[in-house]
mmCIF file of C-alpha atoms in Angstrom:
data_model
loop_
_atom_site.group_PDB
_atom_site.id
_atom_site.type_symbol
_atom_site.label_atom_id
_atom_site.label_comp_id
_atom_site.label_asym_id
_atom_site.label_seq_id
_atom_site.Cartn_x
_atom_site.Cartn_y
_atom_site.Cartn_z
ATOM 1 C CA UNK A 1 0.000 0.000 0.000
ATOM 2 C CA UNK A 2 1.183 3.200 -0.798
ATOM 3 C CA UNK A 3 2.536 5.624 2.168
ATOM 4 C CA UNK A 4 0.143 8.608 1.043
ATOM 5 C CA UNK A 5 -2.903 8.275 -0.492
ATOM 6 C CA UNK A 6 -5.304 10.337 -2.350
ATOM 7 C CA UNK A 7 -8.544 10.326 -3.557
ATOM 8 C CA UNK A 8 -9.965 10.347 -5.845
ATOM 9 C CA UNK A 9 -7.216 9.954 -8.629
ATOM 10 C CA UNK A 10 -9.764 11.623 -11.250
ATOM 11 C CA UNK A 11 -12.282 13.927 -10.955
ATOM 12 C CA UNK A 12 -14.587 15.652 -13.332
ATOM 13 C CA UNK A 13 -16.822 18.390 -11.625
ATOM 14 C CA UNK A 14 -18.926 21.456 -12.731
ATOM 15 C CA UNK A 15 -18.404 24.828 -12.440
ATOM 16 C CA UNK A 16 -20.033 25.677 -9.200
ATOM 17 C CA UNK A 17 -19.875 22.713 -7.282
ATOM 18 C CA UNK A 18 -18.064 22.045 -4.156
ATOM 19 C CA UNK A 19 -15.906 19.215 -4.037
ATOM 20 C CA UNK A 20 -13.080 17.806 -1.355
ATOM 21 C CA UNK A 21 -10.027 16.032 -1.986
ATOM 22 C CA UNK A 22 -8.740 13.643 0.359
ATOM 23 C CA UNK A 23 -5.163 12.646 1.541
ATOM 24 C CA UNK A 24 -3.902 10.257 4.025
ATOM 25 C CA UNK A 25 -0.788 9.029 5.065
ATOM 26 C CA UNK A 26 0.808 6.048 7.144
ATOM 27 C CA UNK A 27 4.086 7.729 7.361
ATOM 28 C CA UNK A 28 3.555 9.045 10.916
ATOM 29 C CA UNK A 29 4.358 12.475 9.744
ATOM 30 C CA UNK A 30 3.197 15.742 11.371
ATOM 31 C CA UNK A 31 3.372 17.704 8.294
ATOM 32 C CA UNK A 32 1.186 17.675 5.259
ATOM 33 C CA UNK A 33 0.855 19.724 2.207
ATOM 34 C CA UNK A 34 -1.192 20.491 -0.651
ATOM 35 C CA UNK A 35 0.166 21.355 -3.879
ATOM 36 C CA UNK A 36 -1.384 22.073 -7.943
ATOM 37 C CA UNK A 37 0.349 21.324 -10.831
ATOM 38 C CA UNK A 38 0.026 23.519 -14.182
ATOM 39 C CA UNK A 39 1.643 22.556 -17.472
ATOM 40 C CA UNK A 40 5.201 24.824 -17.281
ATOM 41 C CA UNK A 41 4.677 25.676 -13.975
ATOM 42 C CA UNK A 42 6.028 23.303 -11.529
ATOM 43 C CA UNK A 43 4.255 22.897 -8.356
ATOM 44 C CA UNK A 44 2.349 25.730 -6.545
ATOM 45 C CA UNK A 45 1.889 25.587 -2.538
ATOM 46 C CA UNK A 46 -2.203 25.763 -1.886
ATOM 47 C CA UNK A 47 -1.633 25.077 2.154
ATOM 48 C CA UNK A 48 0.098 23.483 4.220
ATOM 49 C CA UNK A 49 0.064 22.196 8.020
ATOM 50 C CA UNK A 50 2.849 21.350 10.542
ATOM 51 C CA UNK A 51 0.554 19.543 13.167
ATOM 52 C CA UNK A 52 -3.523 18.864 13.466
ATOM 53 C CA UNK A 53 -4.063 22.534 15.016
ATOM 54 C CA UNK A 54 -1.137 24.330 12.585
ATOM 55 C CA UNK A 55 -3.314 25.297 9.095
ATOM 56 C CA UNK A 56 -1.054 28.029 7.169
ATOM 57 C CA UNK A 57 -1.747 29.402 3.485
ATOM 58 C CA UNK A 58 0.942 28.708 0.822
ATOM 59 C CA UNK A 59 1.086 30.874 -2.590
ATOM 60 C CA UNK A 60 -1.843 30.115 -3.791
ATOM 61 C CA UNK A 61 -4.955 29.704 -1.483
ATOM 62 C CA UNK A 62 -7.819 31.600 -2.729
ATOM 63 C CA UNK A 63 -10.385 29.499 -3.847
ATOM 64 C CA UNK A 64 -9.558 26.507 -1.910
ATOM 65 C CA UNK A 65 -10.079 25.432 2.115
ATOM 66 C CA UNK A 66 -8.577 22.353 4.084
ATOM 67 C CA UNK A 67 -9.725 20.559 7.101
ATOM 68 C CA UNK A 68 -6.351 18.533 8.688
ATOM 69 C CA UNK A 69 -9.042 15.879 11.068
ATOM 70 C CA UNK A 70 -6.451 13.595 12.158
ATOM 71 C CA UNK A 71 -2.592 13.577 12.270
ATOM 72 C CA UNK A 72 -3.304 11.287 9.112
ATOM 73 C CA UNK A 73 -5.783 13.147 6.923
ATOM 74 C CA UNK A 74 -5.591 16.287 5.293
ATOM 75 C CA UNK A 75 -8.134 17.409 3.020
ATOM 76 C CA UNK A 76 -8.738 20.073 -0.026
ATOM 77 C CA UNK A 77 -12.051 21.568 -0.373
ATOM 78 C CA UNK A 78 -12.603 23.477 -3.341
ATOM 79 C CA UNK A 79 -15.906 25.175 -2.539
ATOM 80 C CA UNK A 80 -17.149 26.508 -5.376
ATOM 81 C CA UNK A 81 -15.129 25.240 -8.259
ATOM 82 C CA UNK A 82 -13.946 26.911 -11.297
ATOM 83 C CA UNK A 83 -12.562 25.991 -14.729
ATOM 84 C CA UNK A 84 -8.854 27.763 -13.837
ATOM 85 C CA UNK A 85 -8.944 25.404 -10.692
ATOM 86 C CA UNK A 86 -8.782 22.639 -13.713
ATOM 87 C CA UNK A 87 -5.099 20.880 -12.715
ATOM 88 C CA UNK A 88 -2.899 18.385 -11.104
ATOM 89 C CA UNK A 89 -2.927 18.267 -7.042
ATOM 90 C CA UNK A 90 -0.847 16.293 -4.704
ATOM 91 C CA UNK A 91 -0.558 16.079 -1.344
ATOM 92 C CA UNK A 92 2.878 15.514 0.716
ATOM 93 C CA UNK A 93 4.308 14.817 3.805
ATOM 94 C CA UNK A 94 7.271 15.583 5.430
ATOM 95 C CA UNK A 95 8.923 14.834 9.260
ATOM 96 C CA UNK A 96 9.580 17.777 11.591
ATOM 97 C CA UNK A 97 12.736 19.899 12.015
ATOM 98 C CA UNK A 98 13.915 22.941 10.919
ATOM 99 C CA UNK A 99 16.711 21.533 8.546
ATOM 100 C CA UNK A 100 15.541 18.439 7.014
ATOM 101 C CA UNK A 101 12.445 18.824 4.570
ATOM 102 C CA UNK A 102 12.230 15.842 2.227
ATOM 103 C CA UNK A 103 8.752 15.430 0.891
ATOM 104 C CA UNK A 104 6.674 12.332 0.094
ATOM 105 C CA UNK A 105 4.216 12.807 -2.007
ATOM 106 C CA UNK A 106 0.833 10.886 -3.238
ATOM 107 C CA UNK A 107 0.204 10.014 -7.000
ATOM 108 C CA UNK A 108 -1.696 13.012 -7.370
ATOM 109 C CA UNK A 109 -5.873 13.664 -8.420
ATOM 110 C CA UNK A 110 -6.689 14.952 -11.695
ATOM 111 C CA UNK A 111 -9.359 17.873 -11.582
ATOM 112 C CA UNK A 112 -10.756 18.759 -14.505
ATOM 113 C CA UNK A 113 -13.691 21.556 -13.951
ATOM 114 C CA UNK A 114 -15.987 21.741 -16.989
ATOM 115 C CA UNK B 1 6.918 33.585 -8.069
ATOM 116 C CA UNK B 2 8.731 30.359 -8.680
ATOM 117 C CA UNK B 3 11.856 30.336 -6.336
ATOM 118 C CA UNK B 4 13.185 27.983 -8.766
ATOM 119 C CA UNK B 5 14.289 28.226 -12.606
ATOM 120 C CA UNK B 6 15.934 25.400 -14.798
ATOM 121 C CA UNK B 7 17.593 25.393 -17.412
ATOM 122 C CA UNK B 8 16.849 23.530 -19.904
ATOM 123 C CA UNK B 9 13.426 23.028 -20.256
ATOM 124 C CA UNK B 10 13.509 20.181 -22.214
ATOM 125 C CA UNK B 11 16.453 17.707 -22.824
ATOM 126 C CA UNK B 12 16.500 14.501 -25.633
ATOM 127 C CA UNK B 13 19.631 12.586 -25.336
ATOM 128 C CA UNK B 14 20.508 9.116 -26.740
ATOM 129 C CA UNK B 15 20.826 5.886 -24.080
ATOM 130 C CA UNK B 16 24.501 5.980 -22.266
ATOM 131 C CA UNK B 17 24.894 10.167 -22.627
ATOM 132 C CA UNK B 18 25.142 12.616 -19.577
ATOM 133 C CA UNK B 19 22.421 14.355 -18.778
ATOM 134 C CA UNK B 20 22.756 18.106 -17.065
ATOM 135 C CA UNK B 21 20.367 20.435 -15.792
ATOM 136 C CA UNK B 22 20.889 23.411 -14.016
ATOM 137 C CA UNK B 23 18.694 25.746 -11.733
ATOM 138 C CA UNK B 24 19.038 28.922 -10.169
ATOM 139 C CA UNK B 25 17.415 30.325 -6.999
ATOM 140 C CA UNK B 26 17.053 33.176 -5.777
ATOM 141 C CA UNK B 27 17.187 33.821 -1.792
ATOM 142 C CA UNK B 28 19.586 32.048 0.825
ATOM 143 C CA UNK B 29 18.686 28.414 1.252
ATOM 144 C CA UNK B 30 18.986 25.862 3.661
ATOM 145 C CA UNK B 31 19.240 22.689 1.293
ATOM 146 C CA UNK B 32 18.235 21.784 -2.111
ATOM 147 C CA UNK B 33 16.702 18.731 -3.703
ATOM 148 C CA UNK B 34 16.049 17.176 -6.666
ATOM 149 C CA UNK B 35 12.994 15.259 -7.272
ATOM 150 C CA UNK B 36 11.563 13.408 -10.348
ATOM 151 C CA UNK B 37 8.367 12.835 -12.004
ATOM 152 C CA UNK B 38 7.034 10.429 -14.209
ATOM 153 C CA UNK B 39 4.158 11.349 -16.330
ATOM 154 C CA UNK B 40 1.014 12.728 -14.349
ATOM 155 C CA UNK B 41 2.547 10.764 -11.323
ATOM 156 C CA UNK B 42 3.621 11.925 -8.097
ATOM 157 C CA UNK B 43 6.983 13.569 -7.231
ATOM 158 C CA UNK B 44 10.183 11.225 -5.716
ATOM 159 C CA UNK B 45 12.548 12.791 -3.603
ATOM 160 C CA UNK B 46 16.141 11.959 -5.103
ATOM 161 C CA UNK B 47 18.871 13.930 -3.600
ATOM 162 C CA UNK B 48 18.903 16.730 -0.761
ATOM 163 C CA UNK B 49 22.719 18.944 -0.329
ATOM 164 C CA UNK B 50 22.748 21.016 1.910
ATOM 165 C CA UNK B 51 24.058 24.840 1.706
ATOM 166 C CA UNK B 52 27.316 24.194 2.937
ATOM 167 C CA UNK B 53 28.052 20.971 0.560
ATOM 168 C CA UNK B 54 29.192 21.660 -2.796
ATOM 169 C CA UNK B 55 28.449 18.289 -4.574
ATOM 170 C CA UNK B 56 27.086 15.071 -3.289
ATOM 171 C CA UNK B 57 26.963 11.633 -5.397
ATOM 172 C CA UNK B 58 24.278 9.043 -5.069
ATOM 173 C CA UNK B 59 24.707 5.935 -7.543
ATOM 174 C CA UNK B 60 24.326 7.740 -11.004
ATOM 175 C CA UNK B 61 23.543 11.072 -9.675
ATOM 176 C CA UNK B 62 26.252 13.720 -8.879
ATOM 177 C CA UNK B 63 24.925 17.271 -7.877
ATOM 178 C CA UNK B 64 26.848 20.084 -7.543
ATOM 179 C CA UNK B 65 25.991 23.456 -5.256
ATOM 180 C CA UNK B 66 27.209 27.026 -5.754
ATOM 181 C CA UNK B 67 25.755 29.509 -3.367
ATOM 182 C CA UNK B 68 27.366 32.714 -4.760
ATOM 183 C CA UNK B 69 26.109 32.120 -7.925
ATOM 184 C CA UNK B 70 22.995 30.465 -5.990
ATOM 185 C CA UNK B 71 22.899 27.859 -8.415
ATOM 186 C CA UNK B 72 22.585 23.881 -8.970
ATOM 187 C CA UNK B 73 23.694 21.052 -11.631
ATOM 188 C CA UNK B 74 21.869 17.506 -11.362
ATOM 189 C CA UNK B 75 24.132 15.450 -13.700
ATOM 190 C CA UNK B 76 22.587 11.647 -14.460
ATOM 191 C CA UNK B 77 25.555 10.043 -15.949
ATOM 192 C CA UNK B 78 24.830 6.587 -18.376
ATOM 193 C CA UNK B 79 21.436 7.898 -18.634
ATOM 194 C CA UNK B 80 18.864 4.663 -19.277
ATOM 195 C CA UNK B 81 15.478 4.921 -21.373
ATOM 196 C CA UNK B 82 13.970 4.959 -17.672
ATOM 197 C CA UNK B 83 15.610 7.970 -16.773
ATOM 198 C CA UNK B 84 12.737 9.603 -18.837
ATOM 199 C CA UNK B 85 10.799 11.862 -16.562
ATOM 200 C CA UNK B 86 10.329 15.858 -15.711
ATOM 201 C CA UNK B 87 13.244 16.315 -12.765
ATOM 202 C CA UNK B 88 12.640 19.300 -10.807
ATOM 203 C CA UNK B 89 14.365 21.544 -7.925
ATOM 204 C CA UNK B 90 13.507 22.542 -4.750
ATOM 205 C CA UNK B 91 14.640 24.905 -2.316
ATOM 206 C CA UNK B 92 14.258 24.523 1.329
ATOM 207 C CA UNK B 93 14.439 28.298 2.362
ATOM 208 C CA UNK B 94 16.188 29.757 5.559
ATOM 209 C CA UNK B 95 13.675 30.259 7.793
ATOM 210 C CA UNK B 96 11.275 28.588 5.873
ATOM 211 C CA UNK B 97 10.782 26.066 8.040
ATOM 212 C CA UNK B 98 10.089 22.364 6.152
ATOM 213 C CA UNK B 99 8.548 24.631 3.118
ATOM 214 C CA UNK B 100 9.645 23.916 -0.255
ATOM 215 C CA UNK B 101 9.550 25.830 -3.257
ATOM 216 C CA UNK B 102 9.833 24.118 -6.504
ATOM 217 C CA UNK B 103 11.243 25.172 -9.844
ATOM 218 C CA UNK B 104 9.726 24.856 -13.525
ATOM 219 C CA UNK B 105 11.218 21.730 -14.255
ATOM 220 C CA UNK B 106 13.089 19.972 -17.214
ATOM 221 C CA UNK B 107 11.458 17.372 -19.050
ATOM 222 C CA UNK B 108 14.223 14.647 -20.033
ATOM 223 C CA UNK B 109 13.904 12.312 -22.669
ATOM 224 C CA UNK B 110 16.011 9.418 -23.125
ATOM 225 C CA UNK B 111 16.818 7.553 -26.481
ATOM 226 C CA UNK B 112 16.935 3.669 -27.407
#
């Protein structure tokens, strides 16, 4: 079984609609992230958290919301999607400390917003 | 803005070439990593030097660090028709905490 998982891997939604995106992990970590993809744009920070009560934005948070409900689970809520919100998104996890910041990321969910 | 630009953005090579890709940051850093990407899949973590290392080795992979010119090299040497993927960089920022900020990427492609 894979370390972090996400769900759903595709996703075709509406403009309009509210929809979450789900990560969990069996890592152990305290840190979780949330990330989108573009084509030619690398990977974009959405939000990030360093411990269940610890929810920060990243670059890019407008439009989106997350719920971190267990050490293990961090979620992406989109709640009222658009077609620019169309992309790639992965969630990662990292251990604590200031130094070390390797990241372990999921396969990744496919949004498409029609 | 992307922390993180490299150079080049694309990269075909024939099976047993080097491979070299470069990226450029710009604020002070506490590491950097490399990470790959197969298509539409999820990010590995391959390599991690720290700001004051100037080039680490692991198996095929040598990467090189320059600070002053806050700059990187990921060199894949015997590169394998597997080595195709997107390879990125990341910079771990000081102060930053475990944030990372990745660059635009370099899509390699690897010969038979």
């Amino acid at each position: 079984d894979a370390d972090v998982t996400q769900t759903p891997r595709n996703r075709i939604t509406k403009t309009g609609k509210r929809i979450m995106l789900e990560c969990s992990q069996t890592k152990g970590h305290d840190r979780m992230y949330w990330y989108r993809q573009d084509p030619g744009l690398g990977l974009r920070l959405i939000y990030y958290s360093f411990d269940v009560k610890d929810i920060n934005k990243g670059e890019i948070s407008d439009g989106y919301s997350v719920s971190r409900q267990a050490q293990a689970k961090f979620s992406l809520s989109l709640e009222s999607a658009i077609p620019n919100q169309t992309a790639l998104y992965f969630c990662a996890t990292s251990e604590p400390g200031l130094r070390e910041s390797i990241q372990y990321f999921g396969a990744g969910t496919r949004l498409s917003v029609l | 803005s992307q922390q993180g630009e490299e150079d080049p953005q694309a990269l075909s090579i024939q099976e047993g070439e080097n491979a070299t890709m470069n990226c450029s940051y710009k604020t002070s850093i506490n590491n950097l990593q490399w990470y790959r990407q197969n298509s539409g899949r999820g990010l590995v973590h391959l390599i991690l030097i720290r700001s004051n290392e100037r080039e680490k080795h692991s198996g095929r992979l040598r990467v090189t660090l320059d600070t002053s010119k806050k700059s990187s090299s990921l060199l894949i040497t015997a590169s394998r028709a597997a080595d195709t993927a997107s390879y990125f960089c990341a910079t771990s920022l000081s102060g930053g905490g475990n944030k990372l900020t990745f660059g635009t990427g370099t899509q390699l492609k690897v010969e038979l």
